[in-house]
Amino acid sequence: MQRKEMRNAVDEKEKMEARVKKDIALFEENFSKIEQVRDPADAKAIELARAYCEDAKFYLEKGDLFTAFGCINYAHGLLDAVRMRKELAGENRREQRSSEKIKS
């Protein structure tokens, strides 16, 4: 490999590492905003998300950026799913209250 190609490979690795670190920081910020959940399925998903974040840190430390990136993105997806369920549940409760008011 020539110097230029080697430098490009190093630059790409550094960019990927920075991206994984940024995604971990964003996950931790979003995780800190999660409120108490009552649904056991949501609690399990949140615990799995936290575990995937820890896995991402482990693989990042080992230099396996591909696996670290996959883990942190899966963690984000789990948190997003819990948030969407909570939003949908809130919308359903609002719709139910509205329809009850109309019937009264």
PDB file of N, CA and C in Angstrom:
ATOM      1  N   MET A   1       0.843  -1.178   0.000  1.00  0.00           N
ATOM      2  CA  MET A   1       0.000   0.000   0.000  1.00  0.00           C
ATOM      3  C   MET A   1       0.889   1.242   0.000  1.00  0.00           C
ATOM      4  N   GLN A   2       0.527   2.204  -0.790  1.00  0.00           N
ATOM      5  CA  GLN A   2       1.307   3.433  -0.832  1.00  0.00           C
ATOM      6  C   GLN A   2       0.893   4.339   0.314  1.00  0.00           C
ATOM      7  N   ARG A   3       1.708   5.317   0.578  1.00  0.00           N
ATOM      8  CA  ARG A   3       1.457   6.226   1.709  1.00  0.00           C
ATOM      9  C   ARG A   3       0.090   6.895   1.638  1.00  0.00           C
ATOM     10  N   LYS A   4      -0.264   7.376   0.457  1.00  0.00           N
ATOM     11  CA  LYS A   4      -1.543   8.076   0.305  1.00  0.00           C
ATOM     12  C   LYS A   4      -2.711   7.140   0.622  1.00  0.00           C
ATOM     13  N   GLU A   5      -2.646   5.928   0.118  1.00  0.00           N
ATOM     14  CA  GLU A   5      -3.706   4.948   0.390  1.00  0.00           C
ATOM     15  C   GLU A   5      -3.769   4.608   1.871  1.00  0.00           C
ATOM     16  N   MET A   6      -2.591   4.471   2.493  1.00  0.00           N
ATOM     17  CA  MET A   6      -2.553   4.176   3.923  1.00  0.00           C
ATOM     18  C   MET A   6      -3.152   5.330   4.722  1.00  0.00           C
ATOM     19  N   ARG A   7      -2.819   6.548   4.340  1.00  0.00           N
ATOM     20  CA  ARG A   7      -3.348   7.724   5.050  1.00  0.00           C
ATOM     21  C   ARG A   7      -4.863   7.800   4.892  1.00  0.00           C
ATOM     22  N   ASN A   8      -5.366   7.503   3.688  1.00  0.00           N
ATOM     23  CA  ASN A   8      -6.813   7.508   3.462  1.00  0.00           C
ATOM     24  C   ASN A   8      -7.510   6.466   4.333  1.00  0.00           C
ATOM     25  N   ALA A   9      -6.888   5.291   4.447  1.00  0.00           N
ATOM     26  CA  ALA A   9      -7.464   4.233   5.285  1.00  0.00           C
ATOM     27  C   ALA A   9      -7.487   4.660   6.747  1.00  0.00           C
ATOM     28  N   VAL A  10      -6.426   5.300   7.198  1.00  0.00           N
ATOM     29  CA  VAL A  10      -6.365   5.792   8.582  1.00  0.00           C
ATOM     30  C   VAL A  10      -7.419   6.874   8.792  1.00  0.00           C
ATOM     31  N   ASP A  11      -7.550   7.782   7.833  1.00  0.00           N
ATOM     32  CA  ASP A  11      -8.559   8.845   7.938  1.00  0.00           C
ATOM     33  C   ASP A  11      -9.963   8.258   8.039  1.00  0.00           C
ATOM     34  N   GLU A  12     -10.260   7.258   7.222  1.00  0.00           N
ATOM     35  CA  GLU A  12     -11.582   6.626   7.249  1.00  0.00           C
ATOM     36  C   GLU A  12     -11.839   5.945   8.587  1.00  0.00           C
ATOM     37  N   LYS A  13     -10.822   5.287   9.113  1.00  0.00           N
ATOM     38  CA  LYS A  13     -10.964   4.634  10.413  1.00  0.00           C
ATOM     39  C   LYS A  13     -11.216   5.671  11.502  1.00  0.00           C
ATOM     40  N   GLU A  14     -10.500   6.777  11.454  1.00  0.00           N
ATOM     41  CA  GLU A  14     -10.689   7.840  12.449  1.00  0.00           C
ATOM     42  C   GLU A  14     -12.088   8.449  12.349  1.00  0.00           C
ATOM     43  N   LYS A  15     -12.585   8.616  11.130  1.00  0.00           N
ATOM     44  CA  LYS A  15     -13.935   9.148  10.934  1.00  0.00           C
ATOM     45  C   LYS A  15     -14.976   8.196  11.515  1.00  0.00           C
ATOM     46  N   MET A  16     -14.800   6.904  11.247  1.00  0.00           N
ATOM     47  CA  MET A  16     -15.746   5.905  11.746  1.00  0.00           C
ATOM     48  C   MET A  16     -15.712   5.855  13.270  1.00  0.00           C
ATOM     49  N   GLU A  17     -14.527   5.915  13.845  1.00  0.00           N
ATOM     50  CA  GLU A  17     -14.401   5.901  15.296  1.00  0.00           C
ATOM     51  C   GLU A  17     -15.082   7.125  15.907  1.00  0.00           C
ATOM     52  N   ALA A  18     -14.887   8.284  15.297  1.00  0.00           N
ATOM     53  CA  ALA A  18     -15.533   9.510  15.778  1.00  0.00           C
ATOM     54  C   ALA A  18     -17.053   9.383  15.676  1.00  0.00           C
ATOM     55  N   ARG A  19     -17.526   8.768  14.602  1.00  0.00           N
ATOM     56  CA  ARG A  19     -18.966   8.587  14.414  1.00  0.00           C
ATOM     57  C   ARG A  19     -19.550   7.683  15.495  1.00  0.00           C
ATOM     58  N   VAL A  20     -18.876   6.588  15.802  1.00  0.00           N
ATOM     59  CA  VAL A  20     -19.353   5.668  16.835  1.00  0.00           C
ATOM     60  C   VAL A  20     -19.374   6.379  18.190  1.00  0.00           C
ATOM     61  N   LYS A  21     -18.323   7.118  18.493  1.00  0.00           N
ATOM     62  CA  LYS A  21     -18.271   7.856  19.768  1.00  0.00           C
ATOM     63  C   LYS A  21     -19.402   8.882  19.855  1.00  0.00           C
ATOM     64  N   LYS A  22     -19.674   9.560  18.753  1.00  0.00           N
ATOM     65  CA  LYS A  22     -20.765  10.537  18.718  1.00  0.00           C
ATOM     66  C   LYS A  22     -22.107   9.846  18.945  1.00  0.00           C
ATOM     67  N   ASP A  23     -22.304   8.693  18.307  1.00  0.00           N
ATOM     68  CA  ASP A  23     -23.559   7.954  18.472  1.00  0.00           C
ATOM     69  C   ASP A  23     -23.720   7.438  19.899  1.00  0.00           C
ATOM     70  N   ILE A  24     -22.639   7.030  20.528  1.00  0.00           N
ATOM     71  CA  ILE A  24     -22.705   6.581  21.922  1.00  0.00           C
ATOM     72  C   ILE A  24     -23.091   7.753  22.820  1.00  0.00           C
ATOM     73  N   ALA A  25     -22.483   8.901  22.610  1.00  0.00           N
ATOM     74  CA  ALA A  25     -22.814  10.084  23.411  1.00  0.00           C
ATOM     75  C   ALA A  25     -24.280  10.482  23.227  1.00  0.00           C
ATOM     76  N   LEU A  26     -24.766  10.439  21.998  1.00  0.00           N
ATOM     77  CA  LEU A  26     -26.164  10.769  21.730  1.00  0.00           C
ATOM     78  C   LEU A  26     -27.094   9.766  22.409  1.00  0.00           C
ATOM     79  N   PHE A  27     -26.743   8.483  22.338  1.00  0.00           N
ATOM     80  CA  PHE A  27     -27.546   7.466  23.013  1.00  0.00           C
ATOM     81  C   PHE A  27     -27.610   7.748  24.506  1.00  0.00           C
ATOM     82  N   GLU A  28     -26.465   8.021  25.115  1.00  0.00           N
ATOM     83  CA  GLU A  28     -26.431   8.270  26.560  1.00  0.00           C
ATOM     84  C   GLU A  28     -27.264   9.489  26.939  1.00  0.00           C
ATOM     85  N   GLU A  29     -27.258  10.502  26.090  1.00  0.00           N
ATOM     86  CA  GLU A  29     -28.092  11.686  26.326  1.00  0.00           C
ATOM     87  C   GLU A  29     -29.581  11.311  26.257  1.00  0.00           C
ATOM     88  N   ASN A  30     -29.957  10.585  25.223  1.00  0.00           N
ATOM     89  CA  ASN A  30     -31.355  10.163  25.073  1.00  0.00           C
ATOM     90  C   ASN A  30     -31.768   9.195  26.177  1.00  0.00           C
ATOM     91  N   PHE A  31     -30.864   8.307  26.561  1.00  0.00           N
ATOM     92  CA  PHE A  31     -31.150   7.338  27.615  1.00  0.00           C
ATOM     93  C   PHE A  31     -31.439   8.054  28.938  1.00  0.00           C
ATOM     94  N   SER A  32     -30.707   9.127  29.201  1.00  0.00           N
ATOM     95  CA  SER A  32     -30.896   9.862  30.454  1.00  0.00           C
ATOM     96  C   SER A  32     -32.254  10.552  30.517  1.00  0.00           C
ATOM     97  N   LYS A  33     -32.898  10.732  29.374  1.00  0.00           N
ATOM     98  CA  LYS A  33     -34.202  11.405  29.325  1.00  0.00           C
ATOM     99  C   LYS A  33     -35.382  10.445  29.456  1.00  0.00           C
ATOM    100  N   ILE A  34     -35.084   9.146  29.464  1.00  0.00           N
ATOM    101  CA  ILE A  34     -36.159   8.153  29.566  1.00  0.00           C
ATOM    102  C   ILE A  34     -36.792   8.255  30.948  1.00  0.00           C
ATOM    103  N   GLU A  35     -38.081   8.371  30.959  1.00  0.00           N
ATOM    104  CA  GLU A  35     -38.818   8.427  32.215  1.00  0.00           C
ATOM    105  C   GLU A  35     -39.112   7.015  32.703  1.00  0.00           C
ATOM    106  N   GLN A  36     -39.597   6.929  33.920  1.00  0.00           N
ATOM    107  CA  GLN A  36     -39.961   5.630  34.495  1.00  0.00           C
ATOM    108  C   GLN A  36     -40.988   4.952  33.588  1.00  0.00           C
ATOM    109  N   VAL A  37     -40.753   3.695  33.295  1.00  0.00           N
ATOM    110  CA  VAL A  37     -41.698   2.935  32.479  1.00  0.00           C
ATOM    111  C   VAL A  37     -42.366   1.889  33.341  1.00  0.00           C
ATOM    112  N   ARG A  38     -43.619   1.620  33.048  1.00  0.00           N
ATOM    113  CA  ARG A  38     -44.377   0.640  33.824  1.00  0.00           C
ATOM    114  C   ARG A  38     -44.552  -0.673  33.080  1.00  0.00           C
ATOM    115  N   ASP A  39     -44.571  -0.587  31.768  1.00  0.00           N
ATOM    116  CA  ASP A  39     -44.774  -1.775  30.952  1.00  0.00           C
ATOM    117  C   ASP A  39     -43.512  -2.641  30.995  1.00  0.00           C
ATOM    118  N   PRO A  40     -43.637  -3.911  31.387  1.00  0.00           N
ATOM    119  CA  PRO A  40     -42.458  -4.786  31.454  1.00  0.00           C
ATOM    120  C   PRO A  40     -41.739  -4.937  30.108  1.00  0.00           C
ATOM    121  N   ALA A  41     -42.491  -4.926  29.019  1.00  0.00           N
ATOM    122  CA  ALA A  41     -41.861  -5.044  27.696  1.00  0.00           C
ATOM    123  C   ALA A  41     -40.992  -3.824  27.410  1.00  0.00           C
ATOM    124  N   ASP A  42     -41.475  -2.638  27.775  1.00  0.00           N
ATOM    125  CA  ASP A  42     -40.681  -1.426  27.586  1.00  0.00           C
ATOM    126  C   ASP A  42     -39.442  -1.448  28.475  1.00  0.00           C
ATOM    127  N   ALA A  43     -39.608  -1.897  29.709  1.00  0.00           N
ATOM    128  CA  ALA A  43     -38.471  -1.974  30.632  1.00  0.00           C
ATOM    129  C   ALA A  43     -37.406  -2.921  30.093  1.00  0.00           C
ATOM    130  N   LYS A  44     -37.834  -4.033  29.523  1.00  0.00           N
ATOM    131  CA  LYS A  44     -36.895  -5.002  28.950  1.00  0.00           C
ATOM    132  C   LYS A  44     -36.175  -4.390  27.743  1.00  0.00           C
ATOM    133  N   ALA A  45     -36.906  -3.682  26.894  1.00  0.00           N
ATOM    134  CA  ALA A  45     -36.303  -3.059  25.719  1.00  0.00           C
ATOM    135  C   ALA A  45     -35.277  -2.004  26.137  1.00  0.00           C
ATOM    136  N   ILE A  46     -35.584  -1.255  27.175  1.00  0.00           N
ATOM    137  CA  ILE A  46     -34.656  -0.235  27.662  1.00  0.00           C
ATOM    138  C   ILE A  46     -33.398  -0.887  28.230  1.00  0.00           C
ATOM    139  N   GLU A  47     -33.561  -1.968  28.959  1.00  0.00           N
ATOM    140  CA  GLU A  47     -32.412  -2.682  29.510  1.00  0.00           C
ATOM    141  C   GLU A  47     -31.546  -3.263  28.381  1.00  0.00           C
ATOM    142  N   LEU A  48     -32.194  -3.809  27.355  1.00  0.00           N
ATOM    143  CA  LEU A  48     -31.442  -4.324  26.204  1.00  0.00           C
ATOM    144  C   LEU A  48     -30.694  -3.195  25.490  1.00  0.00           C
ATOM    145  N   ALA A  49     -31.337  -2.044  25.361  1.00  0.00           N
ATOM    146  CA  ALA A  49     -30.690  -0.902  24.715  1.00  0.00           C
ATOM    147  C   ALA A  49     -29.430  -0.504  25.482  1.00  0.00           C
ATOM    148  N   ARG A  50     -29.526  -0.459  26.801  1.00  0.00           N
ATOM    149  CA  ARG A  50     -28.369  -0.120  27.628  1.00  0.00           C
ATOM    150  C   ARG A  50     -27.256  -1.154  27.421  1.00  0.00           C
ATOM    151  N   ALA A  51     -27.635  -2.427  27.379  1.00  0.00           N
ATOM    152  CA  ALA A  51     -26.646  -3.488  27.186  1.00  0.00           C
ATOM    153  C   ALA A  51     -25.970  -3.373  25.810  1.00  0.00           C
ATOM    154  N   TYR A  52     -26.738  -3.052  24.781  1.00  0.00           N
ATOM    155  CA  TYR A  52     -26.152  -2.878  23.453  1.00  0.00           C
ATOM    156  C   TYR A  52     -25.191  -1.694  23.430  1.00  0.00           C
ATOM    157  N   CYS A  53     -25.493  -0.649  24.178  1.00  0.00           N
ATOM    158  CA  CYS A  53     -24.575   0.485  24.266  1.00  0.00           C
ATOM    159  C   CYS A  53     -23.266   0.045  24.916  1.00  0.00           C
ATOM    160  N   GLU A  54     -23.364  -0.731  25.970  1.00  0.00           N
ATOM    161  CA  GLU A  54     -22.154  -1.246  26.624  1.00  0.00           C
ATOM    162  C   GLU A  54     -21.364  -2.137  25.662  1.00  0.00           C
ATOM    163  N   ASP A  55     -22.071  -2.936  24.875  1.00  0.00           N
ATOM    164  CA  ASP A  55     -21.404  -3.759  23.866  1.00  0.00           C
ATOM    165  C   ASP A  55     -20.675  -2.873  22.848  1.00  0.00           C
ATOM    166  N   ALA A  56     -21.319  -1.788  22.445  1.00  0.00           N
ATOM    167  CA  ALA A  56     -20.697  -0.871  21.483  1.00  0.00           C
ATOM    168  C   ALA A  56     -19.395  -0.314  22.051  1.00  0.00           C
ATOM    169  N   LYS A  57     -19.405   0.044  23.320  1.00  0.00           N
ATOM    170  CA  LYS A  57     -18.182   0.561  23.954  1.00  0.00           C
ATOM    171  C   LYS A  57     -17.094  -0.514  23.983  1.00  0.00           C
ATOM    172  N   PHE A  58     -17.485  -1.736  24.288  1.00  0.00           N
ATOM    173  CA  PHE A  58     -16.533  -2.848  24.331  1.00  0.00           C
ATOM    174  C   PHE A  58     -15.878  -3.046  22.968  1.00  0.00           C
ATOM    175  N   TYR A  59     -16.698  -3.115  21.922  1.00  0.00           N
ATOM    176  CA  TYR A  59     -16.153  -3.348  20.590  1.00  0.00           C
ATOM    177  C   TYR A  59     -15.347  -2.154  20.086  1.00  0.00           C
ATOM    178  N   LEU A  60     -15.750  -0.950  20.460  1.00  0.00           N
ATOM    179  CA  LEU A  60     -14.983   0.239  20.103  1.00  0.00           C
ATOM    180  C   LEU A  60     -13.584   0.153  20.713  1.00  0.00           C
ATOM    181  N   GLU A  61     -13.527  -0.220  21.972  1.00  0.00           N
ATOM    182  CA  GLU A  61     -12.238  -0.357  22.656  1.00  0.00           C
ATOM    183  C   GLU A  61     -11.358  -1.420  21.994  1.00  0.00           C
ATOM    184  N   LYS A  62     -11.990  -2.476  21.492  1.00  0.00           N
ATOM    185  CA  LYS A  62     -11.254  -3.554  20.824  1.00  0.00           C
ATOM    186  C   LYS A  62     -10.873  -3.204  19.385  1.00  0.00           C
ATOM    187  N   GLY A  63     -11.383  -2.084  18.873  1.00  0.00           N
ATOM    188  CA  GLY A  63     -11.071  -1.670  17.516  1.00  0.00           C
ATOM    189  C   GLY A  63     -11.992  -2.253  16.457  1.00  0.00           C
ATOM    190  N   ASP A  64     -13.051  -2.959  16.885  1.00  0.00           N
ATOM    191  CA  ASP A  64     -14.022  -3.536  15.946  1.00  0.00           C
ATOM    192  C   ASP A  64     -15.124  -2.499  15.712  1.00  0.00           C
ATOM    193  N   LEU A  65     -14.832  -1.555  14.834  1.00  0.00           N
ATOM    194  CA  LEU A  65     -15.742  -0.431  14.609  1.00  0.00           C
ATOM    195  C   LEU A  65     -17.033  -0.858  13.931  1.00  0.00           C
ATOM    196  N   PHE A  66     -16.952  -1.846  13.071  1.00  0.00           N
ATOM    197  CA  PHE A  66     -18.145  -2.339  12.372  1.00  0.00           C
ATOM    198  C   PHE A  66     -19.174  -2.862  13.378  1.00  0.00           C
ATOM    199  N   THR A  67     -18.739  -3.700  14.308  1.00  0.00           N
ATOM    200  CA  THR A  67     -19.649  -4.266  15.303  1.00  0.00           C
ATOM    201  C   THR A  67     -20.103  -3.194  16.284  1.00  0.00           C
ATOM    202  N   ALA A  68     -19.203  -2.300  16.673  1.00  0.00           N
ATOM    203  CA  ALA A  68     -19.563  -1.210  17.585  1.00  0.00           C
ATOM    204  C   ALA A  68     -20.658  -0.353  16.967  1.00  0.00           C
ATOM    205  N   PHE A  69     -20.525  -0.041  15.687  1.00  0.00           N
ATOM    206  CA  PHE A  69     -21.513   0.783  14.990  1.00  0.00           C
ATOM    207  C   PHE A  69     -22.867   0.070  14.944  1.00  0.00           C
ATOM    208  N   GLY A  70     -22.845  -1.226  14.670  1.00  0.00           N
ATOM    209  CA  GLY A  70     -24.094  -1.990  14.657  1.00  0.00           C
ATOM    210  C   GLY A  70     -24.760  -2.014  16.016  1.00  0.00           C
ATOM    211  N   CYS A  71     -23.976  -2.220  17.060  1.00  0.00           N
ATOM    212  CA  CYS A  71     -24.535  -2.286  18.413  1.00  0.00           C
ATOM    213  C   CYS A  71     -25.183  -0.970  18.828  1.00  0.00           C
ATOM    214  N   ILE A  72     -24.495   0.136  18.578  1.00  0.00           N
ATOM    215  CA  ILE A  72     -25.044   1.414  19.051  1.00  0.00           C
ATOM    216  C   ILE A  72     -26.281   1.799  18.240  1.00  0.00           C
ATOM    217  N   ASN A  73     -26.314   1.432  16.992  1.00  0.00           N
ATOM    218  CA  ASN A  73     -27.509   1.741  16.202  1.00  0.00           C
ATOM    219  C   ASN A  73     -28.687   0.877  16.613  1.00  0.00           C
ATOM    220  N   TYR A  74     -28.440  -0.361  16.985  1.00  0.00           N
ATOM    221  CA  TYR A  74     -29.507  -1.219  17.496  1.00  0.00           C
ATOM    222  C   TYR A  74     -30.039  -0.647  18.808  1.00  0.00           C
ATOM    223  N   ALA A  75     -29.132  -0.142  19.656  1.00  0.00           N
ATOM    224  CA  ALA A  75     -29.541   0.475  20.928  1.00  0.00           C
ATOM    225  C   ALA A  75     -30.448   1.680  20.665  1.00  0.00           C
ATOM    226  N   HIS A  76     -30.081   2.504  19.711  1.00  0.00           N
ATOM    227  CA  HIS A  76     -30.921   3.659  19.351  1.00  0.00           C
ATOM    228  C   HIS A  76     -32.302   3.189  18.885  1.00  0.00           C
ATOM    229  N   GLY A  77     -32.335   2.153  18.080  1.00  0.00           N
ATOM    230  CA  GLY A  77     -33.604   1.633  17.566  1.00  0.00           C
ATOM    231  C   GLY A  77     -34.517   1.145  18.678  1.00  0.00           C
ATOM    232  N   LEU A  78     -33.948   0.481  19.663  1.00  0.00           N
ATOM    233  CA  LEU A  78     -34.759   0.009  20.791  1.00  0.00           C
ATOM    234  C   LEU A  78     -35.357   1.180  21.565  1.00  0.00           C
ATOM    235  N   LEU A  79     -34.559   2.214  21.828  1.00  0.00           N
ATOM    236  CA  LEU A  79     -35.097   3.388  22.527  1.00  0.00           C
ATOM    237  C   LEU A  79     -36.184   4.067  21.699  1.00  0.00           C
ATOM    238  N   ASP A  80     -35.955   4.167  20.410  1.00  0.00           N
ATOM    239  CA  ASP A  80     -36.963   4.781  19.534  1.00  0.00           C
ATOM    240  C   ASP A  80     -38.267   3.997  19.570  1.00  0.00           C
ATOM    241  N   ALA A  81     -38.171   2.675  19.596  1.00  0.00           N
ATOM    242  CA  ALA A  81     -39.382   1.848  19.640  1.00  0.00           C
ATOM    243  C   ALA A  81     -40.164   2.097  20.925  1.00  0.00           C
ATOM    244  N   VAL A  82     -39.471   2.206  22.044  1.00  0.00           N
ATOM    245  CA  VAL A  82     -40.155   2.480  23.323  1.00  0.00           C
ATOM    246  C   VAL A  82     -40.821   3.854  23.267  1.00  0.00           C
ATOM    247  N   ARG A  83     -40.097   4.840  22.753  1.00  0.00           N
ATOM    248  CA  ARG A  83     -40.680   6.187  22.652  1.00  0.00           C
ATOM    249  C   ARG A  83     -41.916   6.196  21.760  1.00  0.00           C
ATOM    250  N   MET A  84     -41.863   5.488  20.644  1.00  0.00           N
ATOM    251  CA  MET A  84     -43.016   5.452  19.735  1.00  0.00           C
ATOM    252  C   MET A  84     -44.206   4.765  20.394  1.00  0.00           C
ATOM    253  N   ARG A  85     -43.955   3.678  21.115  1.00  0.00           N
ATOM    254  CA  ARG A  85     -45.043   2.990  21.828  1.00  0.00           C
ATOM    255  C   ARG A  85     -45.695   3.925  22.844  1.00  0.00           C
ATOM    256  N   LYS A  86     -44.865   4.676  23.580  1.00  0.00           N
ATOM    257  CA  LYS A  86     -45.404   5.599  24.579  1.00  0.00           C
ATOM    258  C   LYS A  86     -46.217   6.705  23.908  1.00  0.00           C
ATOM    259  N   GLU A  87     -45.707   7.212  22.778  1.00  0.00           N
ATOM    260  CA  GLU A  87     -46.442   8.252  22.053  1.00  0.00           C
ATOM    261  C   GLU A  87     -47.766   7.718  21.537  1.00  0.00           C
ATOM    262  N   LEU A  88     -47.758   6.526  20.968  1.00  0.00           N
ATOM    263  CA  LEU A  88     -48.996   5.929  20.467  1.00  0.00           C
ATOM    264  C   LEU A  88     -49.971   5.662  21.604  1.00  0.00           C
ATOM    265  N   ALA A  89     -49.471   5.196  22.730  1.00  0.00           N
ATOM    266  CA  ALA A  89     -50.342   4.950  23.878  1.00  0.00           C
ATOM    267  C   ALA A  89     -50.968   6.263  24.349  1.00  0.00           C
ATOM    268  N   GLY A  90     -50.173   7.327  24.356  1.00  0.00           N
ATOM    269  CA  GLY A  90     -50.694   8.641  24.735  1.00  0.00           C
ATOM    270  C   GLY A  90     -51.752   9.133  23.760  1.00  0.00           C
ATOM    271  N   GLU A  91     -51.527   8.942  22.480  1.00  0.00           N
ATOM    272  CA  GLU A  91     -52.506   9.339  21.465  1.00  0.00           C
ATOM    273  C   GLU A  91     -53.789   8.533  21.624  1.00  0.00           C
ATOM    274  N   ASN A  92     -53.662   7.237  21.864  1.00  0.00           N
ATOM    275  CA  ASN A  92     -54.849   6.395  22.034  1.00  0.00           C
ATOM    276  C   ASN A  92     -55.657   6.827  23.254  1.00  0.00           C
ATOM    277  N   ARG A  93     -54.963   7.184  24.345  1.00  0.00           N
ATOM    278  CA  ARG A  93     -55.682   7.657  25.548  1.00  0.00           C
ATOM    279  C   ARG A  93     -56.394   8.965  25.257  1.00  0.00           C
ATOM    280  N   ARG A  94     -55.734   9.885  24.532  1.00  0.00           N
ATOM    281  CA  ARG A  94     -56.371  11.164  24.192  1.00  0.00           C
ATOM    282  C   ARG A  94     -57.597  10.935  23.312  1.00  0.00           C
ATOM    283  N   GLU A  95     -57.473  10.044  22.322  1.00  0.00           N
ATOM    284  CA  GLU A  95     -58.604   9.748  21.442  1.00  0.00           C
ATOM    285  C   GLU A  95     -59.748   9.120  22.223  1.00  0.00           C
ATOM    286  N   GLN A  96     -59.415   8.248  23.140  1.00  0.00           N
ATOM    287  CA  GLN A  96     -60.453   7.597  23.944  1.00  0.00           C
ATOM    288  C   GLN A  96     -61.161   8.623  24.817  1.00  0.00           C
ATOM    289  N   ARG A  97     -60.427   9.534  25.437  1.00  0.00           N
ATOM    290  CA  ARG A  97     -61.064  10.569  26.262  1.00  0.00           C
ATOM    291  C   ARG A  97     -61.932  11.475  25.412  1.00  0.00           C
ATOM    292  N   SER A  98     -61.464  11.803  24.215  1.00  0.00           N
ATOM    293  CA  SER A  98     -62.244  12.670  23.315  1.00  0.00           C
ATOM    294  C   SER A  98     -63.543  11.992  22.930  1.00  0.00           C
ATOM    295  N   SER A  99     -63.476  10.712  22.591  1.00  0.00           N
ATOM    296  CA  SER A  99     -64.687  10.020  22.185  1.00  0.00           C
ATOM    297  C   SER A  99     -65.639   9.859  23.370  1.00  0.00           C
ATOM    298  N   GLU A 100     -65.106   9.710  24.570  1.00  0.00           N
ATOM    299  CA  GLU A 100     -65.960   9.612  25.764  1.00  0.00           C
ATOM    300  C   GLU A 100     -66.671  10.934  26.012  1.00  0.00           C
ATOM    301  N   LYS A 101     -65.983  12.065  25.790  1.00  0.00           N
ATOM    302  CA  LYS A 101     -66.587  13.372  25.979  1.00  0.00           C
ATOM    303  C   LYS A 101     -67.710  13.592  24.978  1.00  0.00           C
ATOM    304  N   ILE A 102     -67.510  13.128  23.742  1.00  0.00           N
ATOM    305  CA  ILE A 102     -68.516  13.287  22.700  1.00  0.00           C
ATOM    306  C   ILE A 102     -69.766  12.480  23.055  1.00  0.00           C
ATOM    307  N   LYS A 103     -69.598  11.294  23.608  1.00  0.00           N
ATOM    308  CA  LYS A 103     -70.710  10.440  23.968  1.00  0.00           C
ATOM    309  C   LYS A 103     -71.500  10.996  25.153  1.00  0.00           C
ATOM    310  N   SER A 104     -70.855  11.782  25.995  1.00  0.00           N
ATOM    311  CA  SER A 104     -71.512  12.298  27.205  1.00  0.00           C
ATOM    312  C   SER A 104     -72.536  13.336  26.922  1.00  0.00           C
TER     313      SER A 104
END
